[in-house]
Coordinates of C-alpha atoms in Angstrom, one line a residue:
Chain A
X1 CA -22.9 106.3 100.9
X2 CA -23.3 109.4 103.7
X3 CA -23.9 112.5 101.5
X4 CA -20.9 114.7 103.0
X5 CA -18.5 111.9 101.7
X6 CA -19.4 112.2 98.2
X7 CA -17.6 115.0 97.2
X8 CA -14.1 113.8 98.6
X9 CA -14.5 110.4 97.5
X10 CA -15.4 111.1 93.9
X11 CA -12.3 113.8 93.7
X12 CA -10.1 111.1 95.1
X13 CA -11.5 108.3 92.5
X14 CA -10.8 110.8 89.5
X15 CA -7.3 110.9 91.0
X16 CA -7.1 107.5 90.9
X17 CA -8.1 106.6 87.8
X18 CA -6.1 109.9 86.0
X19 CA -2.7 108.3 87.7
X20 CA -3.7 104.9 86.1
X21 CA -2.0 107.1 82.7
X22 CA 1.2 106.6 84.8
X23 CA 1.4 102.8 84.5
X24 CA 4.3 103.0 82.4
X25 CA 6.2 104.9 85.2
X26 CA 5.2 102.2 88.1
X27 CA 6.0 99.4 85.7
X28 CA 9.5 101.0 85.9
X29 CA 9.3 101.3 89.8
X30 CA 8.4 97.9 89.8
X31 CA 10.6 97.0 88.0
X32 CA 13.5 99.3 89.9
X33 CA 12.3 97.0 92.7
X34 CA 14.4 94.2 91.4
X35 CA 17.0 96.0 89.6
X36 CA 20.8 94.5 90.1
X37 CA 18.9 91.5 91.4
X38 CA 21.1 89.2 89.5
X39 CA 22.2 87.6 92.7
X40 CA 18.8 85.9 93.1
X41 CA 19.5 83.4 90.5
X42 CA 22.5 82.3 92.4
X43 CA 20.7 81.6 95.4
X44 CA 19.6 78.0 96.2
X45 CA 17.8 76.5 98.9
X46 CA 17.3 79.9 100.0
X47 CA 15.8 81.3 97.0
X48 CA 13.5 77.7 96.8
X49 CA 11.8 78.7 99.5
X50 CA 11.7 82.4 98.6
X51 CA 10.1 81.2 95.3
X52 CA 7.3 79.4 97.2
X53 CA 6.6 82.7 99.3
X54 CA 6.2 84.6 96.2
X55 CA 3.9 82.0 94.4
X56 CA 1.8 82.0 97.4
X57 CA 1.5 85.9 96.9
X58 CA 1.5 85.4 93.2
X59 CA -1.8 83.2 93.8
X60 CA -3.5 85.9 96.0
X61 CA -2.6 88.3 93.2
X62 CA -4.3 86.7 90.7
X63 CA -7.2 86.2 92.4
X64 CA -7.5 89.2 93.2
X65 CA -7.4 90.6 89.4
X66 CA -10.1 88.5 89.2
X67 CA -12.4 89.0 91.8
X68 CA -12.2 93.2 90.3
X69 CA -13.3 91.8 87.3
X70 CA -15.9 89.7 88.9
X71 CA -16.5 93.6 90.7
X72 CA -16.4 95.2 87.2
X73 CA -18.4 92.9 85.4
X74 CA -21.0 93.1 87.9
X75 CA -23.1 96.1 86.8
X76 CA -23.4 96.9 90.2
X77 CA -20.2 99.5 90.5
X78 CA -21.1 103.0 89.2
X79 CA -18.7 105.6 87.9
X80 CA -16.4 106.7 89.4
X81 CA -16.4 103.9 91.7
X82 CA -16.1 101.3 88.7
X83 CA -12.9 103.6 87.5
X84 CA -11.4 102.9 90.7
X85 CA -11.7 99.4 90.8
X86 CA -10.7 98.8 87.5
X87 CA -7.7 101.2 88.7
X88 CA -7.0 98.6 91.1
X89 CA -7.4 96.0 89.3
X90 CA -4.3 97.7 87.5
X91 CA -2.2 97.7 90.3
X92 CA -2.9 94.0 91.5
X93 CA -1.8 93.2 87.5
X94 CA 1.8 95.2 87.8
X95 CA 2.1 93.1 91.7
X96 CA 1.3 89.7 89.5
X97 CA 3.7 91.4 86.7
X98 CA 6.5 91.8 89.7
X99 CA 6.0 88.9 91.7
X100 CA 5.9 86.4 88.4
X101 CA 9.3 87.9 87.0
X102 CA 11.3 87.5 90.3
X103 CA 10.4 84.2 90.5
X104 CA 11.3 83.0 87.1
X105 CA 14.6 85.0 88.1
X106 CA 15.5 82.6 90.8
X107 CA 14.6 79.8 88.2
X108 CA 11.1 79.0 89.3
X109 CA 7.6 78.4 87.3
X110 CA 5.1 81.4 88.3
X111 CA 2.1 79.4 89.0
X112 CA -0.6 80.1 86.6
X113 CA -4.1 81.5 87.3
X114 CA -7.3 79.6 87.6
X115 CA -10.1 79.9 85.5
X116 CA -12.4 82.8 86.9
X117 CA -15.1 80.0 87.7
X118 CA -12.7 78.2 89.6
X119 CA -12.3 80.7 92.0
X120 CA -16.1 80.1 93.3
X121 CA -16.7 83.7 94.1
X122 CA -20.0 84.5 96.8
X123 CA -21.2 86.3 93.4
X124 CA -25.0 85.8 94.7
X125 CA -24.0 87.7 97.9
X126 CA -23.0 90.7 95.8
X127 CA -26.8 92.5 95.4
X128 CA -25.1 96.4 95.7
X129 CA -22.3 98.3 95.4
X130 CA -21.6 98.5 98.8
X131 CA -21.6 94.4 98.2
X132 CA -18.8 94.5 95.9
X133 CA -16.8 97.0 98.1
X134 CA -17.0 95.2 101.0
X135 CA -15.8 92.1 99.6
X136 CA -12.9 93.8 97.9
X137 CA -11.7 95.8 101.2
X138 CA -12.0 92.1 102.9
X139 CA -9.8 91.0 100.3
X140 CA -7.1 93.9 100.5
X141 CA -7.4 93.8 104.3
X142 CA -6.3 89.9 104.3
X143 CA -3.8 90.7 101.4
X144 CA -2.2 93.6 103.8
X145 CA -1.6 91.1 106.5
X146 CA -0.6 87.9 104.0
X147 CA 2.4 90.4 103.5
X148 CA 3.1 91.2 106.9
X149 CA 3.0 87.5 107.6
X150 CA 4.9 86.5 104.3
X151 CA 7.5 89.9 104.7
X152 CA 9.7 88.1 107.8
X153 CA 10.0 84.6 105.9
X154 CA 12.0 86.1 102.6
X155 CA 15.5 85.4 103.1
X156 CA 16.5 87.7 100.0
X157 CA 16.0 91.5 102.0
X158 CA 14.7 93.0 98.4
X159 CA 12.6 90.6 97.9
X160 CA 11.1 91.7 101.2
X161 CA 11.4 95.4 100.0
X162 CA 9.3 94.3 97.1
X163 CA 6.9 92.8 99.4
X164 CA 6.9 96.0 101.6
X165 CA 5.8 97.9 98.6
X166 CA 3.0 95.8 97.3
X167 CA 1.9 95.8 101.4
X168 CA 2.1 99.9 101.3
X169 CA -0.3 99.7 97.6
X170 CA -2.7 97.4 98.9
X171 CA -3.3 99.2 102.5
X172 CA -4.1 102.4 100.4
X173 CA -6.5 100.0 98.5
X174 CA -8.2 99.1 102.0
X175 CA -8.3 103.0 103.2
X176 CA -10.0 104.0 100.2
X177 CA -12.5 101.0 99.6
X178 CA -13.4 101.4 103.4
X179 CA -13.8 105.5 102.6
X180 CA -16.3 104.4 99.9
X181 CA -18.2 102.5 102.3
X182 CA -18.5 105.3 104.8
X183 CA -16.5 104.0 107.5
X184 CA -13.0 105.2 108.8
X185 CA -10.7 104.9 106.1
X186 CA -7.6 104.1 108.6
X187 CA -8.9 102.5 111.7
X188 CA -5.8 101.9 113.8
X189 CA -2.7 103.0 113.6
X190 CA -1.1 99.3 113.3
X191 CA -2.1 96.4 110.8
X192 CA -2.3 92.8 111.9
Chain B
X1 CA -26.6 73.3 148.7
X2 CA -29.2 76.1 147.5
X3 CA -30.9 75.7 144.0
X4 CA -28.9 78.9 143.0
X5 CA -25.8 77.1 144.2
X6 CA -26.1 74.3 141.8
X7 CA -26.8 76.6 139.0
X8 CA -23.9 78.6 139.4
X9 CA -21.3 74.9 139.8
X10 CA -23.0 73.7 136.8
X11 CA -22.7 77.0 134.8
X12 CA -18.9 77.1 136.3
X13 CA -18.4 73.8 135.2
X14 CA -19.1 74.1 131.8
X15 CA -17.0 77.0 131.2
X16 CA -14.2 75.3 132.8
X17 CA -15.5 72.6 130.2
X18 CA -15.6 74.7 127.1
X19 CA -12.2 76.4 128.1
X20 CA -10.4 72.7 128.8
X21 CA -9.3 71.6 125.3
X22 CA -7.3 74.7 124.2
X23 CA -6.0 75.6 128.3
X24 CA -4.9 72.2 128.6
X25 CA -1.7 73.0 126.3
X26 CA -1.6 76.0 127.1
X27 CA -3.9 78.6 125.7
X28 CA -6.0 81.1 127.5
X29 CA -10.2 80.8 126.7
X30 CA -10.8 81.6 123.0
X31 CA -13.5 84.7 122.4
X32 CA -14.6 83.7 119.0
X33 CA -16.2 86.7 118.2
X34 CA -12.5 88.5 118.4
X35 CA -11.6 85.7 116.4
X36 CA -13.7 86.9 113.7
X37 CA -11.6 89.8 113.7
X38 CA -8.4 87.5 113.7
X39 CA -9.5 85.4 111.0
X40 CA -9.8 88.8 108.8
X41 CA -6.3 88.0 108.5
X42 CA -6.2 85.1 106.6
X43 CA -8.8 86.0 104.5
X44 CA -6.4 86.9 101.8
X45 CA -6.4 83.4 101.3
X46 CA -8.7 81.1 103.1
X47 CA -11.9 81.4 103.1
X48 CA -14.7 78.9 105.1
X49 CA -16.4 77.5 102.2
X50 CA -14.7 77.3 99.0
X51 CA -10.9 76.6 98.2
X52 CA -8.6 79.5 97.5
X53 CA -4.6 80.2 97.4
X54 CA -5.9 77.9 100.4
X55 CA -8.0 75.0 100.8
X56 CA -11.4 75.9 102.6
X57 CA -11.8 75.1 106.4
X58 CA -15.0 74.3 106.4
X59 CA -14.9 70.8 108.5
X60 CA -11.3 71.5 109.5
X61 CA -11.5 70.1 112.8
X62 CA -11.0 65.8 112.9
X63 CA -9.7 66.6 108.9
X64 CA -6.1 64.1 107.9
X65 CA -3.6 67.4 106.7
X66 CA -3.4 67.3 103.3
X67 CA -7.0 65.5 102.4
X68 CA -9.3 67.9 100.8
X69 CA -9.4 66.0 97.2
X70 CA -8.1 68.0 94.3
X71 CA -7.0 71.1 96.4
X72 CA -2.9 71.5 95.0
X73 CA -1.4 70.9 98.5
X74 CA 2.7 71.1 98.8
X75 CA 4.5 67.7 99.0
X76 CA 5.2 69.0 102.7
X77 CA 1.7 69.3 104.0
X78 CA 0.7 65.9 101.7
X79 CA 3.2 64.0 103.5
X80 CA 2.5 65.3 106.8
X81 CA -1.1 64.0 106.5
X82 CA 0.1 60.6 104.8
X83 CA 2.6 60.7 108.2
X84 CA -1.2 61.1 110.5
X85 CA -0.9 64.9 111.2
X86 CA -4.9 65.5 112.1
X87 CA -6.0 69.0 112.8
X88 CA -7.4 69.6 115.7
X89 CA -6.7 72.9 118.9
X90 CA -3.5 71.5 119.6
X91 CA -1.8 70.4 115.9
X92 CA -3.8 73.8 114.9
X93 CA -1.7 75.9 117.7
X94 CA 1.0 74.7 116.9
X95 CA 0.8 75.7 113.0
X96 CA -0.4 78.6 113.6
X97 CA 1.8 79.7 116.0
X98 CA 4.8 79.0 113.0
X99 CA 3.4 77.1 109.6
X100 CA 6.6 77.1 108.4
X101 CA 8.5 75.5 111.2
X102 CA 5.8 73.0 112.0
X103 CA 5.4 71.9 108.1
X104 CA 8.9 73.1 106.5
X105 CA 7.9 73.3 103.3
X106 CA 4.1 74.5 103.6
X107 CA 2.6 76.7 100.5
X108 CA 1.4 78.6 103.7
X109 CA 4.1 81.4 103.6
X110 CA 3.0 83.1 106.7
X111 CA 5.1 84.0 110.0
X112 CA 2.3 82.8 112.4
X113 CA -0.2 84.3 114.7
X114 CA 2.1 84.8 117.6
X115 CA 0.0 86.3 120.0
X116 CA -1.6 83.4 122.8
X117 CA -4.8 85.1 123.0
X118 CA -5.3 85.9 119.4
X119 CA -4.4 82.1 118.4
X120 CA -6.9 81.1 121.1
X121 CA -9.3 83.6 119.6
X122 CA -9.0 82.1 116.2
X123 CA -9.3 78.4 117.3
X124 CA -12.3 79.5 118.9
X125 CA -14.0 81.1 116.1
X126 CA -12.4 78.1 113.7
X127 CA -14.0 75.7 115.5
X128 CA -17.3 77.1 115.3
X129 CA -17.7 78.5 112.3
X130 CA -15.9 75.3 110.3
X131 CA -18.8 72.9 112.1
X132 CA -21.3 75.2 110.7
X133 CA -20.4 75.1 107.2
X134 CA -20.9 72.8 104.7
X135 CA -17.6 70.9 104.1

């Protein structure tokens, strides 16, 4: 990691992991997300194919919480880099948290997660910490645009708002994990 | 016709070659390095070698929809394979270019890579890094 980054970085990870002691209040934004939502469960073929959207993401999700704990587990993540991933790993729990309750909402079965072996993680790739953080900025990156590809297909406009949300949370993921690896945390001024 | 002259119509020739299968319906020449970049995008949920949200496209090209065994595909993309859908750069343009109107039904909730050149990108990259790998 380039010396003249440290300082900034390590600020911003102690931010990050200091906000993780308000969960409670982004459980309730979250959860705002989908407030007067009782419409949902009256859609139909609609909200079927809404449902498969959001178990698709649901999926993603939940791999994701796992590969951080893959990242955490590691040994290879030092404070306060560890903080922030397990930070992360925090947010990707309360997208899960969202994602599974709108779907039982329009009357579907939140697909369940794998077993962490199932998932077949390149764990011998991952010699460094700058290992781990790349793989989990690949992983944001591709979850930013699985939003912006899934965000057009909802048919229920919260449901998109929701989506939006979880997009904006996991872009700021990918700015900071591609700040801890030196580069330039925002590298175009679109997403694909 | 000079030695250099031959050269050149043989080089020509196989770029016109190489660039046939995915011009012929309609796509410009694939870079496949840029399709690196592209595939970064699906890389929430595919991956080259192992099954994810997605099944693995390692030996995608030639592969029945639908056929890697034990990988939870939808009824949709099951059927569609059952029905003879085989990937290859044209039943791949066409997917990627809408998944969800091509297979209504797909778990692949994605819009589509809408750009020409980007899809032609992709395929490019696809096909050689899914030959590569071990299926």
């Amino acid at each position: 990691m380039p010396e003249l980054f440290i300082p900034s970085f390590r600020t911003l990870a102690r931010r990050v992991f200091l906000a993780r002691t308000g969960q409670a209040a982004l459980s309730a934004t979250a959860v705002a997300l989908l407030a007067g939502n009782e419409a949902l469960a009256a859609q139909s073929k609609s909200g079927t194919k809404d449902v498969t959207i959001l178990n698709t993401a649901l999926g993603a999700e939940q791999e994701a919480i796992a590969a951080y704990q893959v990242g955490a587990e590691s040994g290879l993540l030092q404070k306060p880099v560890l903080d922030l991933a397990v930070a992360f790993q925090g947010h990707h729990k309360a997208h899960a948290d969202l994602l599974a309750s709108a779907i039982k909402k329009l009357g579907g079965t939140p697909s369940a997660p794998k077993q962490p072996a199932d998932y077949h993680f390149p764990t011998s790739k991952l010699k460094s910490q700058a290992d781990v953080l790349r793989f989990a900025a690949d992983l944001e990156k591709g979850a930013v645009s699985a939003y912006l590809g899934a965000i057009p297909l909802f048919h229920n406009r919260d449901l998109a708002k929701a989506a939006g949300s979880i997009l904006g949370d996991e872009a700021m993921h990918w700015a900071v994990l591609r700040q801890a690896l030196g580069e330039t945390p925002v590298p175009e001024a679109f997403v694909a | 016709m000079k030695r250099g002259n031959v050269i050149s119509a043989a080089g020509l020739l196989a770029v016109l070659l190489a660039a046939v299968p995915l011009a012929a319906f309609g796509l410009p020449p694939g870079d496949p390095a840029r399709g690196e970049k592209v595939y970064g995008r699906c890389f929430a949920c595919h991956a080259i070698d192992r099954d994810r949200t997605g099944p693995r496209h390692a030996g995608l090209f030639g592969r029945r929809a639908g056929s890697i065994p034990g990988f939870p595909y939808s009824p949709a993309m099951k059927k569609a394979g059952a029905n003879g859908l085989v990937w290859n750069e044209e039943t791949l343009d066409k997917f990627l270019q809408n998944p969800t109107k091509f297979i209504p039904g797909t778990r692949m909730t994605y819009a589509g890579v809408k750009n020409d050149q980007d899809r032609a990108d992709l395929l490019a990259y696809l096909k050689e890094a899914t030959k590569e790998a071990k299926q």
